Amino acid sequence: MSDACCSDEKPGTGESDEEEEAVGFWQVSEVRAAAASGVLLLAAWITSLAAGPEWLTLPLEIAALVVAAWTFVPSTLRRLVKGKIGVGTLMTIAAAGAVALGQFEEAAMLSFLYAISEGLEEYSLAKTRRGLRALLDLVPAEAKVLRGRTEVTVAPAELVLGDRLIVRPGERLATDGRIITGRTSLDTSALTGESVPVEAGPGSEVYAGSINGTGPLEVEVTSTAENNSLARIVHIVEAEQSRKGPGQRLADSIASKLVPGILIAAALITVYGFIVGEPLLWFERALVVLVAASPCALAISVPVTVVASVGAASRIGVLIKGGGALETLGRIRTIALDKTGTLTRNQPVVVDVATTGSATREEILALAAGLEALSEHPLARAILAAAPDRAAVTDVDTLPGAGLEGLLDGRRVRLGRPGWINPGPLAADVETMQHAGASAVLIEADGAVIGAIAVRDELRPEAREVIARLSASGYTTAMLTGDNVITATALGKAAGISEVHADLRPEDKAEIVRVLKSRQPTAMVGDGVNDAPALATADTGIAMGAMGTDVAIETADIALMGEDLNHLPQVLDHARRTRAIMLQNVGLSLLLIAVLIPLALFGMLGLAAVVLIHELAEIVVIANGVRAGRLSGKTVLKAAQPAPALEPAA
């Protein structure tokens, strides 16, 4: 693979997957070529020290030159035929010029050092790419399925929809599925980054790579091996790697403009040599300037950092879709969070019931359950779970954004939010419920309110600690919700969020995000479906709990695969650190060029010295970029602390 340090010189195809995913350092062809060239150069140097004849030293130097030049000259010539120039072009011209001057040792040294840098770059990129593709290794090599009444062992690729997997304790799931029989606790830490096992039973969705904990399972296959959750994650991220952020576009732009400029400057230096009558001296200096101004380190500085950082994030259950999303995340200063399913568990429960007249708690719950019997709304599930019986309500109609109405023994009954139904004598009770952070649902019969039900979606236990951590890191936080102002304010206060926007429809959330964006870079955190307009409007859209959710993975810039809100400050810290590393690399690369060019132009450094300094600096840039593949101590997850309890609704 040639010109790895400069993307416009690097062949886009033709490299085998085996080489691209080389496991060992010595499996990289450029490294092997550089090693062979180095041995030949060492032999030539020892021969010259021993005052050996030139006919013995020169062939060794030429052999070292040819072996090292093989790593970049052929591909450079192929690119030149297509009218494309890059860093390899500069190195090829410099090596050819040194040969023309009879400096075979310098030409061989230049090619040798450049081959080393090529090999290190390819190894570092392949190593970090493997960090992402290692997710696929979580799938076991074989799976046990029931075919007829017989248990057989097959390769995961042979699984078809509807197959019944047999998964025993300690075994990994070979693909996505739905539990038919059995109960267990699943270890999904490799997928979501969450260390707490997930309880699962009949009907639960399970994902490839999860480890079965305590009990045997029978699982119906719902996805093929090529299209399961793990494969989708890897394919999406690899496809999105081409999305470049501002830093990478800047580096690419500078490198693409710098190479032609360097060639022109070298030509002018050579012409100046003829004018002053010292063509050989200034031709040699022109060659040194070519190498000194090479933007190799600049071109590789951001890509290696991005690949390392994205791979590290995938290991903690965070899906980052390309360098553009990563760089933008590093600039975020405002975090807008949806309430339901993000700050809360999205598992509301009935916490109180208020009644009027002779109506009882049981009657109110039964009537509400009769109206909500066919509803899929989260509040409906809470009411149905709390109701001992269901009234036989008929002719139920849904009024979007308001509530439900139907008939019970010929009487018109309604269920809905305050405003659509007048709370009347229950106004004080409803206000108390809302101040306690609960949503109030009113029940009406024949035009008179007879009861109110308080339903509350509790905050996640880690919510307050996460918000405090974000605030301490300098982020502004805001909560966006469709709840009424009183309920939203109570929940926001419990979570530690001071800026609360309530009574919002999806389009309203997008407008609030647009206003926040006008102040400073803003991220929106939501479920990836109902919050789609706001996610799309934000500088960065972050979908939470996206494991197995096609819409979230496809539409969000960042996806938190698990349900632990701690991953939010974790990935923000990671992105900030990555962006700092990018800026360090770009700054160091530009400084290197600015210092080396005048030193080369005035003859203070020779060809071999410039090459050595340049390539050593490039190694520093690569090593610094690879640091983004390690999570800093600040990003280590802490155990979730319980959020402060909300006041009782009554």
XYZ file of C-alpha atoms in Angstrom:
650
model
C 0.000 0.000 0.000
C 1.637 3.224 -1.079
C 1.457 6.790 0.059
C -0.525 5.805 3.066
C 0.204 9.159 4.507
C -1.614 11.017 1.820
C -5.098 9.894 0.917
C -5.028 11.224 -2.629
C -2.054 9.022 -3.412
C -3.314 5.886 -1.774
C -4.879 3.309 -4.037
C -8.533 2.978 -3.326
C -8.752 -0.628 -4.347
C -6.628 -3.568 -5.026
C -5.445 -4.153 -1.503
C -6.418 -7.491 -0.107
C -8.471 -7.675 3.032
C -5.816 -9.890 4.507
C -3.189 -7.175 4.234
C -5.553 -4.421 5.310
C -6.479 -6.393 8.390
C -2.938 -7.648 9.041
C -2.666 -8.747 12.637
C 1.082 -8.520 13.202
C 3.525 -5.709 12.638
C 5.665 -7.860 10.335
C 2.670 -8.775 8.196
C 2.643 -5.258 6.723
C 4.480 -5.430 3.378
C 5.974 -1.940 3.751
C 7.534 -2.929 7.076
C 9.120 -6.036 5.566
C 10.458 -4.033 2.606
C 11.849 -1.339 4.919
C 13.543 -3.993 7.061
C 15.178 -5.585 4.002
C 16.287 -2.176 2.754
C 17.701 -1.342 6.177
C 19.759 -4.551 6.260
C 21.197 -3.745 2.834
C 21.995 -0.165 3.883
C 23.693 -1.422 7.048
C 25.774 -3.840 4.998
C 26.785 -1.013 2.654
C 27.738 1.202 5.598
C 29.840 -1.549 7.231
C 31.547 -2.215 3.896
C 32.396 1.478 3.464
C 33.801 1.658 7.018
C 36.032 -1.297 6.194
C 37.284 0.631 3.169
C 35.645 -1.856 0.857
C 35.684 -1.246 -2.891
C 32.997 0.909 -4.466
C 31.959 -1.933 -6.786
C 30.780 -3.776 -3.618
C 29.269 -0.819 -1.710
C 27.362 0.704 -4.638
C 25.315 -2.436 -5.517
C 24.239 -2.736 -1.873
C 23.071 0.899 -1.847
C 21.247 0.466 -5.160
C 19.578 -2.726 -3.893
C 18.468 -0.923 -0.708
C 17.074 1.905 -2.839
C 15.139 -0.422 -5.163
C 13.604 -2.483 -2.333
C 12.429 0.583 -0.380
C 11.306 2.527 -3.473
C 9.087 -0.394 -4.462
C 6.710 0.608 -1.645
C 5.804 3.962 -3.215
C 7.266 4.561 -6.699
C 5.004 2.176 -8.726
C 1.789 3.567 -7.254
C 3.084 7.128 -7.650
C 3.666 6.525 -11.355
C 0.184 5.033 -11.718
C -1.304 8.123 -10.098
C 0.782 10.426 -12.278
C -0.621 8.739 -15.377
C -4.062 9.772 -14.088
C -2.854 13.348 -13.540
C -2.718 13.109 -9.740
C 0.200 14.189 -7.598
C 0.885 13.867 -3.891
C 3.505 13.202 -1.269
C 4.763 10.134 -3.128
C 5.448 12.368 -6.102
C 7.746 14.564 -4.010
C 9.609 11.563 -2.616
C 9.986 9.968 -6.047
C 11.401 13.173 -7.554
C 13.750 13.655 -4.596
C 15.042 10.084 -4.838
C 15.477 10.346 -8.620
C 17.280 13.676 -8.234
C 19.665 12.232 -5.655
C 20.444 9.378 -8.040
C 21.064 11.905 -10.829
C 23.583 13.634 -8.548
C 25.235 10.306 -7.823
C 24.079 10.332 -4.177
C 22.880 6.737 -4.068
C 23.328 6.472 -0.316
C 21.111 9.534 0.309
C 18.500 8.267 -2.171
C 18.461 4.873 -0.458
C 18.207 6.477 3.003
C 15.296 8.672 1.881
C 13.423 5.677 0.437
C 14.198 3.531 3.487
C 12.866 6.088 5.984
C 9.816 6.808 3.859
C 9.055 3.069 3.631
C 9.266 2.852 7.437
C 6.757 5.681 7.832
C 4.479 4.046 5.246
C 4.589 0.775 7.158
C 3.913 2.427 10.533
C 0.971 4.339 9.106
C -0.552 1.273 7.513
C -0.055 -0.771 10.667
C -1.635 1.889 12.907
C -4.644 2.332 10.596
C -5.169 -1.407 10.203
C -4.843 -1.904 13.950
C -7.463 0.721 14.763
C -9.797 -0.529 12.001
C -9.595 -3.975 13.555
C -10.805 -2.479 16.836
C -14.162 -1.853 15.151
C -14.333 -5.061 13.154
C -13.484 -7.028 16.299
C -17.159 -6.614 17.179
C -17.895 -9.269 14.576
C -15.673 -11.681 16.502
C -18.257 -11.631 19.280
C -20.385 -13.926 17.144
C -19.585 -17.572 17.975
C -18.150 -19.842 15.301
C -21.142 -22.178 15.496
C -24.741 -22.222 16.681
C -27.062 -24.981 17.926
C -30.518 -25.053 16.337
C -33.557 -27.293 16.376
C -34.276 -28.755 12.945
C -37.385 -30.854 13.324
C -36.880 -32.401 16.753
C -33.146 -32.760 16.374
C -30.523 -30.397 17.731
C -27.874 -29.723 15.093
C -24.792 -27.500 14.964
C -24.474 -25.034 12.077
C -22.365 -22.014 11.137
C -24.041 -18.646 11.924
C -24.098 -17.872 8.192
C -26.424 -20.850 7.690
C -29.108 -19.556 10.068
C -32.410 -18.572 8.482
C -35.331 -16.539 9.789
C -37.539 -18.640 12.039
C -34.798 -21.035 13.141
C -34.867 -21.908 16.848
C -31.550 -21.380 18.579
C -30.625 -23.339 21.691
C -28.463 -21.099 23.876
C -27.088 -22.564 27.088
C -25.644 -20.588 30.031
C -22.290 -19.037 29.175
C -22.841 -19.207 25.404
C -23.010 -16.209 23.059
C -25.939 -15.567 20.755
C -25.048 -16.146 17.111
C -27.544 -13.605 15.765
C -30.508 -11.436 16.765
C -33.676 -13.110 17.941
C -36.690 -13.268 20.257
C -36.836 -15.487 23.332
C -39.476 -18.214 23.022
C -38.838 -20.063 26.258
C -36.565 -19.509 29.241
C -35.520 -16.672 31.523
C -32.011 -15.382 32.059
C -29.749 -12.406 32.678
C -27.813 -11.357 29.571
C -24.329 -9.855 29.572
C -24.432 -7.177 26.854
C -21.363 -5.242 28.027
C -19.431 -5.886 24.805
C -22.294 -4.363 22.790
C -23.624 -1.565 24.977
C -20.788 -0.899 27.417
C -23.112 -1.555 30.356
C -21.774 -3.834 33.051
C -25.134 -4.620 34.679
C -26.745 -7.787 33.222
C -30.115 -7.358 31.496
C -33.000 -9.533 32.649
C -34.786 -11.220 29.739
C -37.640 -13.670 29.318
C -40.241 -14.849 26.756
C -40.858 -12.135 24.168
C -37.642 -10.224 24.912
C -35.498 -9.112 21.972
C -31.915 -10.362 22.202
C -28.898 -9.440 20.096
C -25.924 -11.132 18.508
C -22.856 -11.304 20.740
C -24.777 -11.194 24.044
C -23.709 -13.793 26.615
C -26.425 -15.934 28.171
C -26.100 -15.882 31.930
C -28.199 -18.078 34.159
C -30.714 -20.166 32.248
C -31.061 -22.106 28.972
C -32.943 -20.300 26.229
C -34.835 -21.153 23.093
C -34.606 -18.191 20.729
C -36.385 -17.579 17.422
C -34.007 -16.128 14.820
C -35.193 -12.721 13.578
C -32.125 -11.651 11.584
C -29.556 -13.340 9.380
C -25.869 -13.269 10.282
C -25.133 -10.714 7.524
C -27.815 -8.327 8.764
C -27.773 -8.676 12.536
C -27.199 -5.752 14.886
C -23.428 -6.222 15.091
C -22.991 -6.452 11.320
C -25.137 -3.346 10.779
C -23.071 -1.338 13.257
C -19.789 -2.280 11.576
C -21.067 -1.702 8.048
C -22.612 1.675 8.869
C -19.494 2.998 10.591
C -17.210 1.791 7.802
C -19.465 3.402 5.197
C -19.582 6.661 7.172
C -15.789 6.920 7.550
C -15.756 9.041 4.391
C -17.653 11.823 6.197
C -14.820 14.213 6.940
C -14.911 16.835 9.637
C -13.547 20.391 9.415
C -10.123 19.361 10.720
C -9.656 16.608 8.176
C -10.951 18.780 5.338
C -8.490 21.492 6.397
C -5.576 19.048 6.463
C -6.556 17.591 3.088
C -7.004 21.062 1.584
C -3.611 22.278 2.808
C -1.874 19.095 1.638
C -3.490 19.175 -1.816
C -2.476 22.806 -2.368
C 0.959 22.439 -0.786
C 2.253 19.685 -3.103
C 1.875 21.647 -6.383
C 3.278 24.737 -4.631
C 6.328 22.787 -3.470
C 6.989 21.530 -7.000
C 6.793 25.067 -8.371
C 9.092 26.367 -5.613
C 11.622 23.594 -6.315
C 11.579 24.468 -10.012
C 12.180 28.154 -9.216
C 15.075 27.268 -6.898
C 16.644 25.197 -9.696
C 16.226 28.064 -12.178
C 17.844 30.411 -9.646
C 20.837 28.041 -9.525
C 21.369 28.436 -13.251
C 21.047 32.207 -12.948
C 23.747 32.491 -10.251
C 25.959 29.927 -11.949
C 25.676 27.135 -9.338
C 23.074 24.770 -10.845
C 24.182 21.600 -9.017
C 24.203 23.254 -5.573
C 20.758 24.777 -5.958
C 19.349 21.671 -7.640
C 20.420 19.704 -4.567
C 18.830 22.288 -2.288
C 15.642 22.128 -4.354
C 15.512 18.374 -3.716
C 15.977 18.930 0.025
C 13.183 21.539 0.017
C 10.916 19.016 -1.733
C 11.341 16.624 1.165
C 11.306 19.326 3.874
C 7.936 20.666 2.675
C 6.329 17.235 2.327
C 2.865 17.321 4.001
C 2.956 13.614 4.804
C 2.520 14.099 8.555
C -0.203 16.684 7.964
C -2.207 14.401 5.706
C -2.135 11.452 8.137
C -2.553 13.515 11.323
C -6.369 13.591 11.394
C -7.332 10.256 9.731
C -5.302 8.130 12.128
C -6.815 10.020 15.081
C -10.374 9.601 13.793
C -10.054 5.884 13.132
C -8.474 5.260 16.536
C -11.124 7.294 18.344
C -14.115 5.734 16.564
C -12.764 2.260 17.282
C -12.346 3.077 20.991
C -15.892 4.450 21.205
C -17.322 1.277 19.662
C -15.734 -0.737 22.460
C -17.724 1.173 25.086
C -21.066 0.881 23.304
C -21.012 4.202 21.423
C -21.505 4.298 17.660
C -19.870 7.359 16.028
C -20.602 7.748 12.348
C -17.414 9.165 10.872
C -14.903 11.916 11.470
C -17.405 14.682 10.783
C -19.679 13.570 13.634
C -16.700 13.086 15.935
C -15.229 16.545 15.345
C -18.606 18.246 15.717
C -19.239 16.400 18.974
C -15.945 17.740 20.276
C -17.191 21.332 19.750
C -20.575 20.870 21.475
C -21.327 23.193 24.387
C -25.119 22.826 24.831
C -26.906 19.513 25.476
C -30.657 19.359 24.859
C -32.268 16.226 26.289
C -35.658 14.696 25.661
C -37.402 13.672 28.882
C -39.181 10.405 28.171
C -36.804 7.504 27.650
C -33.720 9.711 28.018
C -33.823 11.369 31.430
C -36.509 8.917 32.526
C -36.877 5.158 32.153
C -40.001 5.394 29.955
C -41.682 3.039 32.425
C -44.433 5.199 33.989
C -46.414 3.961 36.994
C -49.602 5.108 38.696
C -48.620 6.933 41.892
C -51.959 8.393 43.009
C -55.701 8.479 42.296
C -58.068 11.308 43.336
C -61.872 10.943 43.228
C -65.035 13.034 43.624
C -68.387 12.145 45.112
C -69.047 8.465 45.617
C -66.510 7.243 43.024
C -63.852 4.882 44.386
C -60.221 4.430 43.406
C -60.996 0.992 41.926
C -63.896 2.347 39.840
C -61.777 5.190 38.430
C -58.957 2.811 37.499
C -61.385 0.287 35.962
C -63.068 2.997 33.853
C -59.698 4.373 32.726
C -58.494 0.866 31.872
C -61.631 0.242 29.801
C -60.942 3.366 27.762
C -57.214 2.625 27.432
C -57.622 -1.098 26.683
C -56.442 -0.840 23.060
C -53.983 2.040 23.480
C -50.201 1.593 23.114
C -49.347 4.853 24.882
C -46.890 4.489 27.821
C -49.423 6.113 30.183
C -51.998 3.560 29.079
C -49.678 0.706 29.998
C -49.223 2.193 33.458
C -52.978 2.493 34.001
C -53.663 -1.022 32.715
C -50.976 -2.416 35.021
C -52.532 -0.662 38.051
C -56.202 -1.497 37.327
C -57.615 -4.619 39.015
C -60.483 -4.769 36.493
C -61.535 -3.147 33.218
C -64.918 -1.556 32.631
C -66.774 -2.672 29.504
C -66.432 0.583 27.581
C -67.617 0.519 23.947
C -67.369 2.778 20.891
C -63.995 4.149 22.013
C -62.657 6.975 19.841
C -59.226 8.622 20.013
C -58.913 12.384 19.804
C -55.237 13.060 18.939
C -53.515 15.328 21.433
C -56.518 15.299 23.759
C -57.672 11.882 24.966
C -60.265 9.158 24.547
C -64.036 8.947 24.726
C -66.521 6.079 24.678
C -69.783 4.675 26.082
C -70.347 2.816 29.374
C -73.921 1.628 29.998
C -75.177 4.380 27.703
C -73.222 7.134 29.454
C -70.618 9.232 27.654
C -67.236 8.808 29.389
C -63.988 10.572 28.610
C -60.307 10.367 29.587
C -57.787 13.078 28.809
C -55.410 15.806 29.846
C -56.294 18.907 31.854
C -57.419 21.590 29.453
C -59.424 19.217 27.333
C -61.272 18.101 30.447
C -61.960 20.740 33.110
C -60.555 19.491 36.448
C -63.299 21.322 38.349
C -63.299 20.230 42.007
C -60.056 18.276 41.419
C -58.064 21.328 40.302
C -56.044 21.444 43.519
C -55.342 17.691 43.338
C -54.202 17.977 39.721
C -51.841 20.837 40.576
C -50.393 18.821 43.462
C -49.820 15.868 41.131
C -48.068 18.042 38.587
C -45.864 19.733 41.179
C -44.770 16.235 42.213
C -43.596 15.569 38.642
C -46.563 13.393 37.633
C -48.811 13.635 34.582
C -52.475 13.997 35.538
C -55.127 12.072 33.582
C -58.730 13.160 34.194
C -61.815 10.914 33.989
C -65.207 12.390 33.127
C -68.706 10.829 33.060
C -71.722 12.637 31.544
C -69.832 15.912 31.489
C -68.708 15.822 35.127
C -65.176 15.040 36.273
C -65.143 12.059 38.633
C -61.469 11.261 39.085
C -57.826 12.039 38.352
C -54.950 9.584 37.985
C -51.334 10.617 38.610
C -48.857 8.760 36.376
C -45.156 9.393 36.802
C -42.139 8.294 34.780
C -39.313 8.179 37.300
C -35.913 9.674 36.551
C -33.091 7.304 35.756
C -31.022 6.695 38.906
C -27.925 8.213 37.268
C -29.695 11.260 35.766
C -28.835 13.852 38.417
C -25.179 12.781 38.634
C -24.846 12.911 34.835
C -26.348 16.406 34.633
C -24.066 17.570 37.448
C -21.064 16.136 35.591
C -22.083 17.891 32.366
C -22.519 21.197 34.186
C -19.135 20.819 35.885
C -17.562 20.248 32.460
C -18.959 23.552 31.194
C -21.970 22.305 29.244
C -25.332 24.053 29.251
C -28.206 21.575 29.635
C -31.847 21.918 28.625
C -34.827 19.550 28.828
C -37.368 19.377 26.002
C -40.689 17.640 26.652
C -44.318 17.507 25.679
C -45.355 17.438 29.347
C -47.091 20.401 30.957
C -44.940 23.154 32.456
C -45.542 22.250 36.110
C -44.669 18.554 35.680
C -41.680 19.313 33.463
C -40.315 21.909 35.896
C -40.555 19.449 38.801
C -38.677 16.767 36.865
C -36.116 19.258 35.609
C -35.470 20.471 39.158
C -35.036 16.885 40.392
C -32.530 16.217 37.598
C -30.640 19.468 38.191
C -31.652 21.075 34.870
C -32.533 24.745 35.096
C -33.613 25.364 31.479
C -36.875 23.500 30.828
C -39.053 23.750 27.710
C -42.485 22.111 28.042
C -45.732 21.588 26.105
C -43.703 20.941 22.949
C -44.699 19.087 19.803
C -41.933 17.455 17.698
C -41.684 20.509 15.449
C -41.516 22.761 18.518
C -38.534 20.795 19.819
C -36.760 21.348 16.494
C -37.390 25.088 16.756
C -36.023 25.219 20.325
C -32.897 23.358 19.154
C -32.532 25.868 16.323
C -32.573 28.717 18.858
C -30.032 26.940 21.083
C -27.790 26.378 18.026
C -27.751 30.109 17.349
C -26.055 30.599 20.737
C -23.467 27.801 20.660
C -22.943 24.323 19.143
C -25.785 22.074 20.322
C -26.399 18.331 20.582
C -29.863 16.792 20.906
C -30.268 13.560 22.863
C -33.439 11.571 22.158
C -34.848 8.199 21.183
C -34.124 8.575 17.468
C -37.758 8.222 16.364
C -40.186 10.718 17.982
C -37.379 13.248 18.319
C -36.250 12.895 14.694
C -36.891 16.572 13.721
C -34.872 17.854 16.697
C -32.096 15.289 16.142
C -31.824 16.377 12.511
C -31.803 20.076 13.425
C -29.068 19.833 16.065
C -25.386 20.110 15.203
C -25.129 16.537 16.493
C -28.005 14.100 16.967
C -27.472 11.504 19.713
C -29.828 8.523 19.905
C -29.983 6.753 23.245
C -30.700 3.054 23.734
C -30.272 2.416 20.004
C -29.184 -1.245 20.128
C -31.243 -3.074 17.550
C -33.127 0.074 16.481
C -32.675 0.540 12.736
C -34.099 4.071 12.654
C -31.838 5.318 15.443
C -28.684 3.769 14.006
C -29.438 5.073 10.510
C -30.499 8.637 11.381
C -28.396 9.680 14.380
C -24.833 10.994 14.148
C -24.029 9.290 17.455
C -25.834 6.279 18.951
C -25.544 5.239 22.593
C -26.235 1.538 22.247
C -27.121 0.987 25.904
C -29.609 2.515 28.336
C -27.058 4.000 30.763
C -27.074 7.802 30.608
C -23.502 7.792 31.972
C -22.348 7.131 28.397
C -23.283 10.706 27.449
C -20.597 12.580 29.444
C -18.253 9.706 28.690
C -18.442 10.136 24.921
C -18.404 13.941 25.194
C -15.151 13.792 27.169
C -13.779 11.352 24.602
C -14.699 13.627 21.684
C -13.183 16.706 23.338
C -9.940 14.854 23.951
C -9.913 13.531 20.372
C -10.419 17.013 18.932
C -7.538 18.320 21.054
C -5.296 15.562 19.678
C -6.341 16.457 16.112
C -5.423 20.106 16.654
C -2.089 19.113 18.221
C -1.243 16.962 15.198
C -2.200 19.583 12.626
C -0.280 22.292 14.509
C 2.840 20.129 14.875
C 2.755 19.162 11.185
C 2.487 22.769 9.993
C 5.191 23.923 12.406
C 7.513 21.196 11.134
C 7.125 22.339 7.530
C 7.578 26.002 8.474
C 10.868 25.244 10.289
C 12.382 22.770 7.832
C 11.855 24.736 4.611
C 14.196 27.676 5.438
C 16.785 25.324 6.969
C 16.761 23.261 3.768
C 16.762 26.292 1.478
C 19.892 27.814 3.037
C 21.786 24.535 3.123
C 21.743 24.069 6.893
C 20.293 20.562 6.554
C 21.093 17.914 3.977
C 18.752 15.464 2.314
C 19.283 12.583 4.747
C 18.908 14.856 7.817
C 15.661 16.393 6.544
C 14.225 12.965 5.754
C 15.154 11.667 9.201
C 13.646 14.664 11.033
C 10.508 14.605 8.904
C 9.832 10.915 9.355
C 10.590 10.984 13.076
C 8.056 13.809 13.432
C 5.564 11.764 11.447
C 6.016 8.866 13.857
C 5.288 11.284 16.710
C 2.098 12.412 14.947
C 0.970 8.824 14.430
C 1.709 7.881 18.034
C -0.186 10.933 19.239
C -3.156 10.089 17.019
C -3.238 6.511 18.262
C -3.684 7.931 21.797
C -7.267 8.705 20.777
C -7.825 4.949 20.774
C -7.397 4.865 24.544
C -10.064 6.148 26.898
C -8.764 8.648 29.419
C -9.350 8.240 33.132
C -11.981 11.001 32.998
C -14.209 8.825 30.827
C -14.403 5.846 33.185
C -18.001 5.146 34.095
C -19.026 5.550 37.705
C -21.679 3.446 39.363
C -25.078 5.079 39.024
C -26.250 6.797 42.193
C -29.988 6.919 42.878
C -31.667 10.164 41.885
C -33.334 12.064 44.716
C -36.876 10.847 45.199
C -39.643 13.077 43.954
C -42.223 14.229 46.413
C -45.293 11.996 46.697
C -48.169 13.035 44.458
C -50.520 13.237 47.379
